[in-house]
Amino acid sequence: MVAKKRSASRQPPSNNDDNTDSMETDQDAVDLRETAEPKKGERSARSHAISQRILETVFRFYEGTKEDEKEELDEDGTEDVDVDGVTRETDSTHVISTEDRNIVNREMHGNGLVYLARIYKVHGIVTPKRKIWIILLGNHSAGKSSFINWYIDYPVQKTSVAIETTSFTLITSGNSRETFGGPATLQLFNALKPMADLKGLLPSLATEIVPSRHRNFDMITFIDTPGLVDGGVKYPFQPEIVLTELVKEADLVFTFFDPIGQALCARTMNVVESICQSQGFKIHFYLSKADTIPDESDRQRVLIQIAQSLTHRIQDRQFSLDIPPIYIPSDDNACVPVRNHMPGVLSTIDGTIAQGVQKSLGALLRDCGKVRTAVRGALEVDERARRFNQRDFGRGLFLLMAALGPLVVFLAVGLRRSLDLISKTNGPEALGVGGELLLQMLDFLDGFVAQLTYSNIAYIFGASLFALILWWFFVKKRPVLGVDERREMEGHLRIVEEVLPRRHEALYKEYFEAHVTKG
């Protein structure tokens, strides 16, 4: 602006008005830019906060809450943290909305979809990750640790020419600086538990908790892998096997080739070849430390050599082979005539975060459908059992009467003859009015039985025994749900059929409003 004023002072007086208008226009443009940038930052911060809250909400819908977590979820305490010059509202407990807290704590009683899948024997329900996983792969001293330190703006990983990273280190955001060993890492990341039996992995596994929310680090878990070298270097684990298993859980794989090592390390290329066969869509290649080769022709030769090595190893690839040069920006390389593609790396990370939100919401609706099918099936089985029991009651009653009827008749005839004997011995007055009336009622049965032959009696008792056997072996009451059990199951059905799908639609709408500009 000072330069503009000096320029205006050198103009002839006749053009002073025009220059003044131009200065005012330029000033207005500057003011517009100054006012527009915070709004853009605010939108970005709001989008970030909503994405993070959606991921946390979906996680709670899956995992539910423990007793000690319910109190945390019931608190709305938040704090403002300055991130990249933009104030973001965040908290230590990932506070979700009041409505979602009530759904988890009250309607779901602290249980999640994983619990429902377990009791209804639904397989394939896996809790979506709250953060995307990015694996950094490359040769020794390829710049993996330096990239992590730069991205999170925190010197968490050691960087030097010597081999520093000799273990698999997970770097994630937290409220305080902590370091966890292998067993604690397995407890923190459930996805790693199936890898616990891999030889030598547990002692070589660590987690670094870093109190940084720089860029989008609070939605990312970086996995810094050991720098691979050939020769006689031995690892306590099998790097190819461990890396292949880790990639299955990762969302992105960044492979760094430095100008010195290039794509010449056989171990690195073996891992890259294995990844590209099944998880090639996750991998991205970069020429790291590109500022160390400022000469364009030298850089092109290095890129061609790396591309040739990759093409030789990855012949049947389903992705484009792009190797953009990147380097950590600093004052020392500010004038290096090399285009730094680091903004493209950041865009890839941001895009994967957005895909992670969409995948989580899609998994929520899909898994609700799986559990809904299972709950409906259980309710239908109970309903069929109730109808069967109602129909079977009539059949069972008929068979039981057929089985016990002859016995009752003969017992009644025996009773009649006993009463008749008492009447003849002691006189009719010994029976009384009731006894005489009963004696008269049983005369018919006595007359009927008196006409039966022994073979008729045998047939009757044989049929009675057969009816008893049928009743005993074939008339069985099927188990049904109790009133409380059925009411609980109907509540589960309402959750996966109405409550969670409704919240899925609302969260998607909120996500679109934060990320998509209305036309």
Short mmCIF file of C-alpha atoms in Angstrom, two decimals, residues 8-519:
data_model
loop_
_atom_site.label_atom_id
_atom_site.label_comp_id
_atom_site.label_asym_id
_atom_site.label_seq_id
_atom_site.Cartn_x
_atom_site.Cartn_y
_atom_site.Cartn_z
CA ALA A 8 0.36 8.16 -6.77
CA SER A 9 2.51 11.04 -5.52
CA ARG A 10 4.62 10.88 -8.65
CA GLN A 11 1.60 11.18 -10.97
CA PRO A 12 0.51 14.53 -12.44
CA PRO A 13 -2.17 16.40 -10.50
CA SER A 14 -4.71 15.86 -13.30
CA ASN A 15 -4.69 12.06 -12.65
CA ASN A 16 -4.92 12.33 -8.87
CA ASP A 17 -8.63 11.53 -8.77
CA ASP A 18 -8.19 8.42 -10.93
CA ASN A 19 -5.33 7.19 -8.76
CA THR A 20 -7.33 7.80 -5.63
CA ASP A 21 -10.19 5.71 -7.03
CA SER A 22 -7.74 2.97 -7.95
CA MET A 23 -6.27 2.99 -4.44
CA GLU A 24 -9.72 2.78 -2.94
CA THR A 25 -10.57 -0.13 -5.24
CA ASP A 26 -7.35 -1.95 -4.33
CA GLN A 27 -8.00 -1.33 -0.65
CA ASP A 28 -11.52 -2.68 -1.00
CA ALA A 29 -10.14 -5.79 -2.68
CA VAL A 30 -7.64 -6.26 0.15
CA ASP A 31 -10.39 -5.81 2.71
CA LEU A 32 -12.50 -8.36 0.89
CA ARG A 33 -9.66 -10.86 0.90
CA GLU A 34 -8.98 -10.22 4.56
CA THR A 35 -12.60 -10.73 5.46
CA ALA A 36 -13.03 -13.70 3.15
CA GLU A 37 -10.12 -15.72 4.55
CA PRO A 38 -11.45 -16.00 8.11
CA LYS A 39 -14.82 -17.09 6.73
CA LYS A 40 -13.10 -19.76 4.70
CA GLY A 41 -11.17 -20.82 7.79
CA GLU A 42 -14.35 -20.86 9.81
CA ARG A 43 -16.03 -23.08 7.22
CA SER A 44 -13.06 -25.41 7.22
CA ALA A 45 -13.03 -25.55 11.01
CA ARG A 46 -16.76 -26.23 11.09
CA SER A 47 -16.44 -28.98 8.48
CA HIS A 48 -13.59 -30.50 10.46
CA ALA A 49 -15.55 -30.39 13.72
CA ILE A 50 -18.64 -31.94 12.12
CA SER A 51 -16.62 -34.71 10.47
CA GLN A 52 -14.92 -35.50 13.75
CA ARG A 53 -18.21 -35.51 15.63
CA ILE A 54 -19.83 -37.78 13.04
CA LEU A 55 -16.98 -40.28 13.32
CA GLU A 56 -17.22 -40.21 17.12
CA THR A 57 -21.02 -40.55 17.02
CA VAL A 58 -20.87 -43.56 14.70
CA PHE A 59 -18.17 -45.08 16.93
CA ARG A 60 -20.45 -44.70 19.97
CA PHE A 61 -23.37 -46.23 18.09
CA TYR A 62 -21.19 -49.28 17.52
CA GLU A 63 -19.33 -49.58 20.80
CA GLY A 64 -21.81 -48.03 23.21
CA THR A 65 -20.46 -46.67 26.48
CA LYS A 66 -19.06 -48.16 29.63
CA GLU A 67 -20.32 -47.09 33.02
CA ASP A 68 -17.38 -44.77 33.60
CA GLU A 69 -17.85 -43.22 30.15
CA LYS A 70 -21.53 -42.37 30.58
CA GLU A 71 -20.71 -39.54 32.96
CA GLU A 72 -18.18 -38.16 30.49
CA LEU A 73 -20.71 -38.28 27.65
CA ASP A 74 -23.27 -36.54 29.82
CA GLU A 75 -20.96 -33.54 30.29
CA ASP A 76 -20.96 -30.77 27.71
CA GLY A 77 -17.68 -29.19 28.76
CA THR A 78 -15.74 -27.99 25.73
CA GLU A 79 -12.73 -25.84 25.24
CA ASP A 80 -11.48 -23.72 22.35
CA VAL A 81 -8.20 -24.74 20.78
CA ASP A 82 -6.39 -22.65 18.20
CA VAL A 83 -5.52 -24.78 15.19
CA ASP A 84 -3.77 -23.26 12.18
CA GLY A 85 -4.96 -19.82 13.24
CA VAL A 86 -8.58 -20.97 13.43
CA THR A 87 -10.35 -21.51 16.71
CA ARG A 88 -11.98 -24.91 16.86
CA GLU A 89 -14.30 -26.04 19.59
CA THR A 90 -13.11 -29.40 20.83
CA ASP A 91 -12.95 -31.41 24.01
CA SER A 92 -11.13 -34.27 25.65
CA THR A 93 -14.05 -36.69 25.54
CA HIS A 94 -15.22 -36.11 21.95
CA VAL A 95 -18.59 -34.75 23.02
CA ILE A 96 -21.41 -35.83 20.73
CA SER A 97 -24.81 -34.21 20.42
CA THR A 98 -27.33 -34.40 23.26
CA GLU A 99 -29.73 -36.40 21.11
CA ASP A 100 -27.08 -38.97 20.24
CA ARG A 101 -25.95 -39.18 23.86
CA ASN A 102 -29.52 -39.93 24.90
CA ILE A 103 -29.81 -42.59 22.21
CA VAL A 104 -26.63 -44.33 23.37
CA ASN A 105 -27.16 -44.01 27.12
CA ARG A 106 -30.94 -44.31 27.46
CA GLU A 107 -32.46 -46.02 24.45
CA MET A 108 -29.52 -48.36 23.83
CA HIS A 109 -28.70 -48.60 27.57
CA GLY A 110 -25.01 -48.07 26.88
CA ASN A 111 -24.84 -50.96 24.43
CA GLY A 112 -23.92 -50.63 20.77
CA LEU A 113 -24.38 -52.44 17.50
CA VAL A 114 -21.43 -54.70 18.30
CA TYR A 115 -23.26 -55.90 21.42
CA LEU A 116 -26.48 -56.47 19.46
CA ALA A 117 -24.57 -58.32 16.75
CA ARG A 118 -23.05 -60.58 19.38
CA ILE A 119 -26.32 -61.53 21.10
CA TYR A 120 -28.11 -62.06 17.77
CA LYS A 121 -25.11 -63.93 16.28
CA VAL A 122 -24.57 -61.51 13.41
CA HIS A 123 -21.10 -61.86 11.92
CA GLY A 124 -19.10 -59.25 10.05
CA ILE A 125 -20.00 -56.25 12.25
CA VAL A 126 -16.77 -54.26 12.70
CA THR A 127 -16.57 -50.90 14.44
CA PRO A 128 -15.46 -48.14 12.01
CA LYS A 129 -12.31 -46.35 13.04
CA ARG A 130 -12.58 -42.89 14.53
CA LYS A 131 -9.42 -41.89 12.69
CA ILE A 132 -7.94 -42.82 9.34
CA TRP A 133 -4.72 -44.82 9.36
CA ILE A 134 -1.81 -43.70 7.20
CA ILE A 135 1.20 -46.00 6.83
CA LEU A 136 4.51 -44.48 5.83
CA LEU A 137 6.66 -46.95 3.96
CA GLY A 138 10.09 -46.52 2.50
CA ASN A 139 13.79 -47.13 2.63
CA HIS A 140 16.00 -46.13 5.51
CA SER A 141 16.30 -42.33 5.75
CA ALA A 142 13.57 -41.70 3.17
CA GLY A 143 12.00 -38.90 5.22
CA LYS A 144 9.06 -40.74 6.78
CA SER A 145 9.63 -39.51 10.32
CA SER A 146 10.40 -36.01 9.10
CA PHE A 147 7.07 -35.88 7.28
CA ILE A 148 5.17 -36.90 10.42
CA ASN A 149 6.97 -34.30 12.53
CA TRP A 150 6.20 -31.64 9.93
CA TYR A 151 2.55 -32.56 9.55
CA ILE A 152 1.77 -32.59 13.28
CA ASP A 153 4.18 -29.72 14.04
CA TYR A 154 5.69 -31.71 16.88
CA PRO A 155 9.11 -33.42 17.07
CA VAL A 156 7.79 -36.82 18.09
CA GLN A 157 10.01 -39.01 15.87
CA LYS A 158 13.78 -38.94 15.74
CA THR A 159 15.27 -38.02 12.39
CA SER A 160 18.86 -38.51 11.26
CA VAL A 161 20.97 -40.29 8.68
CA ALA A 162 21.42 -43.19 11.10
CA ILE A 163 18.70 -45.81 11.43
CA GLU A 164 16.36 -44.34 14.04
CA THR A 165 12.97 -46.01 13.50
CA THR A 166 13.39 -49.70 14.26
CA SER A 167 9.83 -50.44 15.37
CA PHE A 168 6.28 -49.90 14.24
CA THR A 169 5.18 -46.69 15.90
CA LEU A 170 1.60 -45.44 15.88
CA ILE A 171 1.39 -41.67 16.32
CA THR A 172 -2.01 -40.32 17.29
CA SER A 173 -3.47 -37.19 18.85
CA GLY A 174 -4.31 -37.03 22.55
CA ASN A 175 -4.63 -34.68 25.49
CA SER A 176 -1.13 -35.22 26.87
CA ARG A 177 2.23 -36.60 25.82
CA GLU A 178 2.35 -40.34 26.46
CA THR A 179 4.25 -43.37 25.21
CA PHE A 180 2.73 -46.85 25.23
CA GLY A 181 4.43 -50.19 24.70
CA GLY A 182 3.23 -53.18 22.72
CA PRO A 183 0.58 -54.62 25.13
CA ALA A 184 -0.97 -51.19 25.74
CA THR A 185 -0.97 -50.53 21.99
CA LEU A 186 -2.97 -53.70 21.37
CA GLN A 187 -5.52 -52.60 23.99
CA LEU A 188 -5.74 -49.14 22.44
CA PHE A 189 -6.16 -50.37 18.85
CA ASN A 190 -8.47 -53.37 18.60
CA ALA A 191 -7.67 -53.80 14.92
CA LEU A 192 -4.12 -54.85 15.86
CA LYS A 193 -5.16 -57.68 18.18
CA PRO A 194 -5.26 -60.32 15.41
CA MET A 195 -1.59 -59.51 14.73
CA ALA A 196 -0.50 -60.16 18.33
CA ASP A 197 0.74 -63.64 17.46
CA LEU A 198 3.08 -62.47 14.69
CA LYS A 199 6.60 -63.38 15.66
CA GLY A 200 8.57 -60.54 17.25
CA LEU A 201 5.92 -57.87 16.67
CA LEU A 202 4.77 -57.14 20.22
CA PRO A 203 8.17 -55.92 21.54
CA SER A 204 8.55 -53.84 18.35
CA LEU A 205 5.20 -52.10 18.67
CA ALA A 206 4.73 -48.68 20.28
CA THR A 207 2.31 -45.78 20.41
CA GLU A 208 3.14 -42.10 20.75
CA ILE A 209 0.33 -39.88 22.05
CA VAL A 210 0.97 -36.29 21.00
CA PRO A 211 -0.97 -33.23 22.25
CA SER A 212 -1.16 -31.71 18.78
CA ARG A 213 -4.17 -30.75 16.67
CA HIS A 214 -2.19 -29.25 13.84
CA ARG A 215 -3.91 -29.53 10.48
CA ASN A 216 -6.18 -32.61 10.68
CA PHE A 217 -3.96 -34.65 12.94
CA ASP A 218 -6.75 -35.23 15.47
CA MET A 219 -8.48 -37.36 12.81
CA ILE A 220 -5.37 -39.31 11.76
CA THR A 221 -3.21 -42.09 13.14
CA PHE A 222 0.19 -42.25 11.45
CA ILE A 223 2.07 -45.55 11.42
CA ASP A 224 5.80 -44.98 11.10
CA THR A 225 7.45 -48.16 9.86
CA PRO A 226 11.09 -49.22 10.18
CA GLY A 227 13.31 -48.01 7.40
CA LEU A 228 14.01 -51.08 5.30
CA VAL A 229 17.54 -51.95 4.22
CA ASP A 230 19.06 -54.92 2.45
CA GLY A 231 22.12 -56.89 3.43
CA GLY A 232 22.80 -58.50 6.78
CA VAL A 233 20.42 -56.35 8.81
CA LYS A 234 18.11 -58.64 10.78
CA TYR A 235 14.76 -57.63 12.23
CA PRO A 236 13.11 -59.29 15.26
CA PHE A 237 10.01 -59.62 13.12
CA GLN A 238 9.28 -60.38 9.48
CA PRO A 239 8.79 -56.89 8.00
CA GLU A 240 7.14 -58.08 4.80
CA ILE A 241 4.46 -60.07 6.67
CA VAL A 242 3.81 -57.40 9.32
CA LEU A 243 3.55 -54.60 6.77
CA THR A 244 1.20 -56.61 4.57
CA GLU A 245 -1.10 -57.22 7.56
CA LEU A 246 -0.98 -53.57 8.65
CA VAL A 247 -1.89 -52.36 5.17
CA LYS A 248 -5.14 -54.35 5.36
CA GLU A 249 -6.26 -52.06 8.20
CA ALA A 250 -4.84 -48.85 6.76
CA ASP A 251 -6.64 -46.25 4.67
CA LEU A 252 -3.56 -44.83 2.94
CA VAL A 253 -0.04 -46.04 2.25
CA PHE A 254 2.56 -43.38 1.46
CA THR A 255 5.70 -44.86 -0.07
CA PHE A 256 8.69 -42.51 0.00
CA PHE A 257 11.62 -42.95 -2.38
CA ASP A 258 14.56 -40.67 -1.62
CA PRO A 259 17.10 -39.65 -4.30
CA ILE A 260 19.79 -41.89 -2.79
CA GLY A 261 17.93 -45.12 -2.07
CA GLN A 262 15.40 -44.68 -4.88
CA ALA A 263 13.54 -47.97 -5.56
CA LEU A 264 16.64 -50.13 -5.19
CA CYS A 265 15.92 -51.74 -1.80
CA ALA A 266 14.68 -55.28 -2.47
CA ARG A 267 12.83 -55.49 0.85
CA THR A 268 10.94 -52.29 0.16
CA MET A 269 10.03 -53.40 -3.33
CA ASN A 270 8.87 -56.81 -2.09
CA VAL A 271 6.45 -55.12 0.27
CA VAL A 272 5.29 -52.70 -2.43
CA GLU A 273 4.70 -55.57 -4.85
CA SER A 274 2.70 -57.49 -2.23
CA ILE A 275 0.58 -54.45 -1.39
CA CYS A 276 -0.17 -53.65 -5.01
CA GLN A 277 -1.50 -57.15 -5.64
CA SER A 278 -4.42 -56.74 -3.23
CA GLN A 279 -4.46 -53.19 -1.81
CA GLY A 280 -3.04 -51.17 -4.66
CA PHE A 281 -5.78 -48.54 -4.46
CA LYS A 282 -4.36 -47.40 -1.10
CA ILE A 283 -0.77 -46.81 -2.16
CA HIS A 284 0.77 -43.50 -3.25
CA PHE A 285 4.36 -43.00 -4.37
CA TYR A 286 6.44 -39.88 -3.71
CA LEU A 287 9.96 -38.74 -4.46
CA SER A 288 10.94 -37.38 -1.07
CA LYS A 289 13.73 -34.91 -0.35
CA ALA A 290 13.33 -33.53 -3.86
CA ASP A 291 14.99 -30.27 -2.78
CA THR A 292 18.32 -32.09 -2.58
CA ILE A 293 18.37 -32.42 -6.39
CA PRO A 294 17.55 -28.91 -7.64
CA ASP A 295 18.80 -29.71 -11.13
CA GLU A 296 15.79 -30.57 -13.30
CA SER A 297 17.60 -33.08 -15.52
CA ASP A 298 18.99 -34.99 -12.52
CA ARG A 299 15.57 -35.08 -10.94
CA GLN A 300 13.97 -36.41 -14.10
CA ARG A 301 16.59 -39.18 -14.32
CA VAL A 302 15.87 -40.19 -10.72
CA LEU A 303 12.12 -40.25 -11.40
CA ILE A 304 12.64 -42.33 -14.55
CA GLN A 305 14.80 -44.83 -12.66
CA ILE A 306 12.22 -45.17 -9.88
CA ALA A 307 9.40 -45.53 -12.41
CA GLN A 308 11.30 -48.22 -14.30
CA SER A 309 11.90 -50.19 -11.09
CA LEU A 310 8.25 -49.95 -10.12
CA THR A 311 7.04 -50.88 -13.59
CA HIS A 312 9.28 -53.93 -13.56
CA ARG A 313 7.84 -55.05 -10.21
CA ILE A 314 4.23 -53.96 -10.68
CA GLN A 315 3.26 -55.02 -14.16
CA ASP A 316 -0.44 -55.77 -13.63
CA ARG A 317 -1.39 -52.64 -11.72
CA GLN A 318 -4.88 -51.16 -11.51
CA PHE A 319 -3.76 -47.57 -10.82
CA SER A 320 -1.74 -44.83 -12.48
CA LEU A 321 1.95 -44.63 -11.65
CA ASP A 322 2.50 -41.08 -10.40
CA ILE A 323 5.60 -40.12 -8.41
CA PRO A 324 5.35 -36.41 -7.53
CA PRO A 325 8.40 -34.81 -5.90
CA ILE A 326 7.93 -33.50 -2.35
CA TYR A 327 10.09 -32.00 0.37
CA ILE A 328 9.63 -30.46 3.78
CA PRO A 329 9.33 -26.68 3.24
CA SER A 330 11.75 -24.54 5.24
CA ASP A 331 13.65 -21.29 4.99
CA ASP A 332 16.68 -23.15 3.65
CA ASN A 333 14.88 -24.50 0.57
CA ALA A 334 12.53 -21.59 -0.04
CA CYS A 335 14.38 -20.67 -3.24
CA VAL A 336 14.83 -24.19 -4.59
CA PRO A 337 13.48 -24.29 -8.18
CA VAL A 338 11.52 -27.47 -7.54
CA ARG A 339 7.76 -27.59 -7.47
CA ASN A 340 6.73 -29.04 -4.13
CA HIS A 341 3.67 -31.31 -4.40
CA MET A 342 3.12 -31.31 -0.65
CA PRO A 343 -0.30 -29.56 -1.10
CA GLY A 344 -1.35 -32.58 -3.14
CA VAL A 345 -0.37 -34.86 -0.25
CA LEU A 346 -2.51 -32.79 2.11
CA SER A 347 -5.42 -32.94 -0.33
CA THR A 348 -5.10 -36.71 -0.51
CA ILE A 349 -5.25 -36.91 3.28
CA ASP A 350 -8.25 -34.58 3.48
CA GLY A 351 -10.06 -36.53 0.78
CA THR A 352 -9.44 -39.80 2.60
CA ILE A 353 -10.82 -38.29 5.82
CA ALA A 354 -13.96 -37.32 3.93
CA GLN A 355 -14.19 -40.84 2.51
CA GLY A 356 -13.75 -42.21 6.03
CA VAL A 357 -16.78 -40.24 7.22
CA GLN A 358 -18.83 -41.50 4.28
CA LYS A 359 -17.67 -45.09 4.81
CA SER A 360 -18.60 -44.91 8.50
CA LEU A 361 -22.08 -43.62 7.72
CA GLY A 362 -22.52 -46.24 5.00
CA ALA A 363 -21.37 -49.01 7.35
CA LEU A 364 -23.82 -47.78 10.01
CA LEU A 365 -26.81 -48.14 7.69
CA ARG A 366 -25.59 -51.45 6.26
CA ASP A 367 -24.95 -53.02 9.67
CA CYS A 368 -28.27 -51.74 11.01
CA GLY A 369 -29.85 -53.71 8.18
CA LYS A 370 -27.95 -56.86 9.17
CA VAL A 371 -28.97 -56.61 12.81
CA ARG A 372 -32.53 -55.69 11.83
CA THR A 373 -32.78 -58.87 9.75
CA ALA A 374 -31.48 -60.94 12.67
CA VAL A 375 -33.87 -59.36 15.20
CA ARG A 376 -36.84 -59.78 12.88
CA GLY A 377 -35.85 -63.40 12.36
CA ALA A 378 -35.73 -64.00 16.11
CA LEU A 379 -39.13 -62.38 16.58
CA GLU A 380 -40.60 -64.43 13.74
CA VAL A 381 -39.23 -67.64 15.29
CA ASP A 382 -40.87 -66.69 18.59
CA GLU A 383 -44.14 -65.89 16.81
CA ARG A 384 -44.10 -69.24 15.00
CA ALA A 385 -43.41 -71.02 18.28
CA ARG A 386 -46.39 -69.30 19.88
CA ARG A 387 -48.70 -70.27 17.01
CA PHE A 388 -47.39 -73.83 17.09
CA ASN A 389 -48.00 -74.08 20.82
CA GLN A 390 -51.53 -72.83 20.36
CA ARG A 391 -52.26 -75.42 17.64
CA ASP A 392 -50.43 -78.15 19.50
CA PHE A 393 -52.45 -77.55 22.64
CA GLY A 394 -55.56 -79.03 20.98
CA ARG A 395 -53.67 -82.02 19.59
CA GLY A 396 -51.99 -82.64 22.90
CA LEU A 397 -55.26 -82.44 24.78
CA PHE A 398 -56.88 -84.95 22.40
CA LEU A 399 -54.00 -87.44 22.69
CA LEU A 400 -53.88 -87.08 26.46
CA MET A 401 -57.62 -87.74 26.73
CA ALA A 402 -57.26 -90.75 24.43
CA ALA A 403 -54.43 -92.05 26.58
CA LEU A 404 -56.05 -91.52 29.98
CA GLY A 405 -59.73 -91.94 29.00
CA PRO A 406 -59.89 -95.77 29.26
CA LEU A 407 -58.06 -95.69 32.58
CA VAL A 408 -60.52 -93.14 33.94
CA VAL A 409 -63.46 -95.26 32.71
CA PHE A 410 -62.19 -98.41 34.41
CA LEU A 411 -61.43 -96.50 37.59
CA ALA A 412 -64.97 -95.14 37.51
CA VAL A 413 -66.39 -98.66 37.04
CA GLY A 414 -64.29 -99.89 39.95
CA LEU A 415 -65.62 -97.04 42.07
CA ARG A 416 -69.22 -97.91 41.07
CA ARG A 417 -68.79 -101.56 42.04
CA SER A 418 -67.25 -100.57 45.35
CA LEU A 419 -70.23 -98.30 46.10
CA ASP A 420 -72.63 -101.08 45.07
CA LEU A 421 -70.90 -103.50 47.47
CA ILE A 422 -71.18 -100.99 50.33
CA SER A 423 -74.89 -100.47 49.53
CA LYS A 424 -75.62 -104.20 49.58
CA THR A 425 -73.65 -104.80 52.76
CA ASN A 426 -74.76 -101.83 54.92
CA GLY A 427 -77.92 -100.80 53.17
CA PRO A 428 -78.63 -97.94 50.77
CA GLU A 429 -78.68 -95.41 53.63
CA ALA A 430 -74.94 -95.96 54.09
CA LEU A 431 -74.27 -94.16 50.77
CA GLY A 432 -76.51 -91.23 51.39
CA VAL A 433 -78.25 -89.20 48.70
CA GLY A 434 -75.00 -88.24 46.96
CA GLY A 435 -73.72 -91.81 46.88
CA GLU A 436 -76.96 -93.10 45.43
CA LEU A 437 -76.93 -90.39 42.77
CA LEU A 438 -73.31 -91.19 41.84
CA LEU A 439 -74.11 -94.90 41.72
CA GLN A 440 -76.91 -94.28 39.26
CA MET A 441 -74.67 -92.09 37.06
CA LEU A 442 -71.99 -94.79 36.87
CA ASP A 443 -74.44 -97.57 35.98
CA PHE A 444 -74.10 -96.70 32.28
CA LEU A 445 -70.28 -97.08 32.29
CA ASP A 446 -70.57 -100.35 34.25
CA GLY A 447 -73.02 -101.74 31.74
CA PHE A 448 -70.75 -100.69 28.83
CA VAL A 449 -67.66 -102.31 30.34
CA ALA A 450 -69.58 -105.47 31.24
CA GLN A 451 -70.28 -106.04 27.53
CA LEU A 452 -66.54 -105.84 26.59
CA THR A 453 -64.54 -108.97 26.03
CA TYR A 454 -60.96 -109.36 27.19
CA SER A 455 -59.71 -108.81 23.64
CA ASN A 456 -61.69 -105.55 23.43
CA ILE A 457 -60.15 -104.39 26.69
CA ALA A 458 -56.68 -105.28 25.38
CA TYR A 459 -57.26 -103.29 22.18
CA ILE A 460 -58.51 -100.29 24.16
CA PHE A 461 -55.52 -100.26 26.49
CA GLY A 462 -53.15 -100.79 23.55
CA ALA A 463 -54.61 -97.77 21.79
CA SER A 464 -54.39 -95.82 25.03
CA LEU A 465 -50.74 -96.72 25.42
CA PHE A 466 -50.04 -95.72 21.80
CA ALA A 467 -51.76 -92.34 22.35
CA LEU A 468 -49.68 -91.84 25.48
CA ILE A 469 -46.49 -92.56 23.55
CA LEU A 470 -47.47 -90.08 20.83
CA TRP A 471 -48.24 -87.43 23.42
CA TRP A 472 -44.95 -88.02 25.25
CA PHE A 473 -42.63 -87.97 22.26
CA PHE A 474 -44.33 -85.71 19.72
CA VAL A 475 -46.33 -83.17 21.65
CA LYS A 476 -43.67 -80.79 22.98
CA LYS A 477 -44.20 -77.17 23.86
CA ARG A 478 -41.68 -75.00 22.03
CA PRO A 479 -39.85 -72.40 24.12
CA VAL A 480 -41.04 -68.83 23.68
CA LEU A 481 -39.75 -65.48 24.84
CA GLY A 482 -40.91 -64.04 28.10
CA VAL A 483 -42.80 -60.77 28.18
CA ASP A 484 -39.72 -58.78 29.23
CA GLU A 485 -37.47 -60.54 26.72
CA ARG A 486 -39.85 -59.87 23.85
CA ARG A 487 -40.26 -56.23 24.88
CA GLU A 488 -36.46 -55.84 24.96
CA MET A 489 -36.14 -57.45 21.54
CA GLU A 490 -38.80 -55.15 20.10
CA GLY A 491 -36.84 -52.23 21.55
CA HIS A 492 -33.72 -53.45 19.74
CA LEU A 493 -35.70 -53.68 16.51
CA ARG A 494 -36.93 -50.12 16.92
CA ILE A 495 -33.37 -48.90 17.40
CA VAL A 496 -31.97 -50.51 14.23
CA GLU A 497 -35.12 -49.97 12.17
CA GLU A 498 -36.09 -46.43 13.15
CA VAL A 499 -33.73 -44.62 15.54
CA LEU A 500 -30.30 -45.22 13.99
CA PRO A 501 -31.45 -44.95 10.33
CA ARG A 502 -33.10 -41.64 11.22
CA ARG A 503 -29.88 -40.40 12.83
CA HIS A 504 -27.91 -41.69 9.82
CA GLU A 505 -30.00 -39.52 7.52
CA ALA A 506 -29.68 -36.50 9.84
CA LEU A 507 -25.88 -36.89 10.14
CA TYR A 508 -25.52 -37.18 6.38
CA LYS A 509 -27.61 -34.04 5.95
CA GLU A 510 -25.44 -32.19 8.45
CA TYR A 511 -22.32 -33.43 6.69
CA PHE A 512 -23.57 -32.20 3.31
CA GLU A 513 -24.52 -28.80 4.72
CA ALA A 514 -20.99 -28.37 6.08
CA HIS A 515 -19.14 -29.53 2.95
CA VAL A 516 -21.36 -28.79 -0.05
CA THR A 517 -22.18 -25.28 -1.23
CA LYS A 518 -25.81 -24.92 -2.13
CA GLY A 519 -26.43 -24.04 -5.74
#
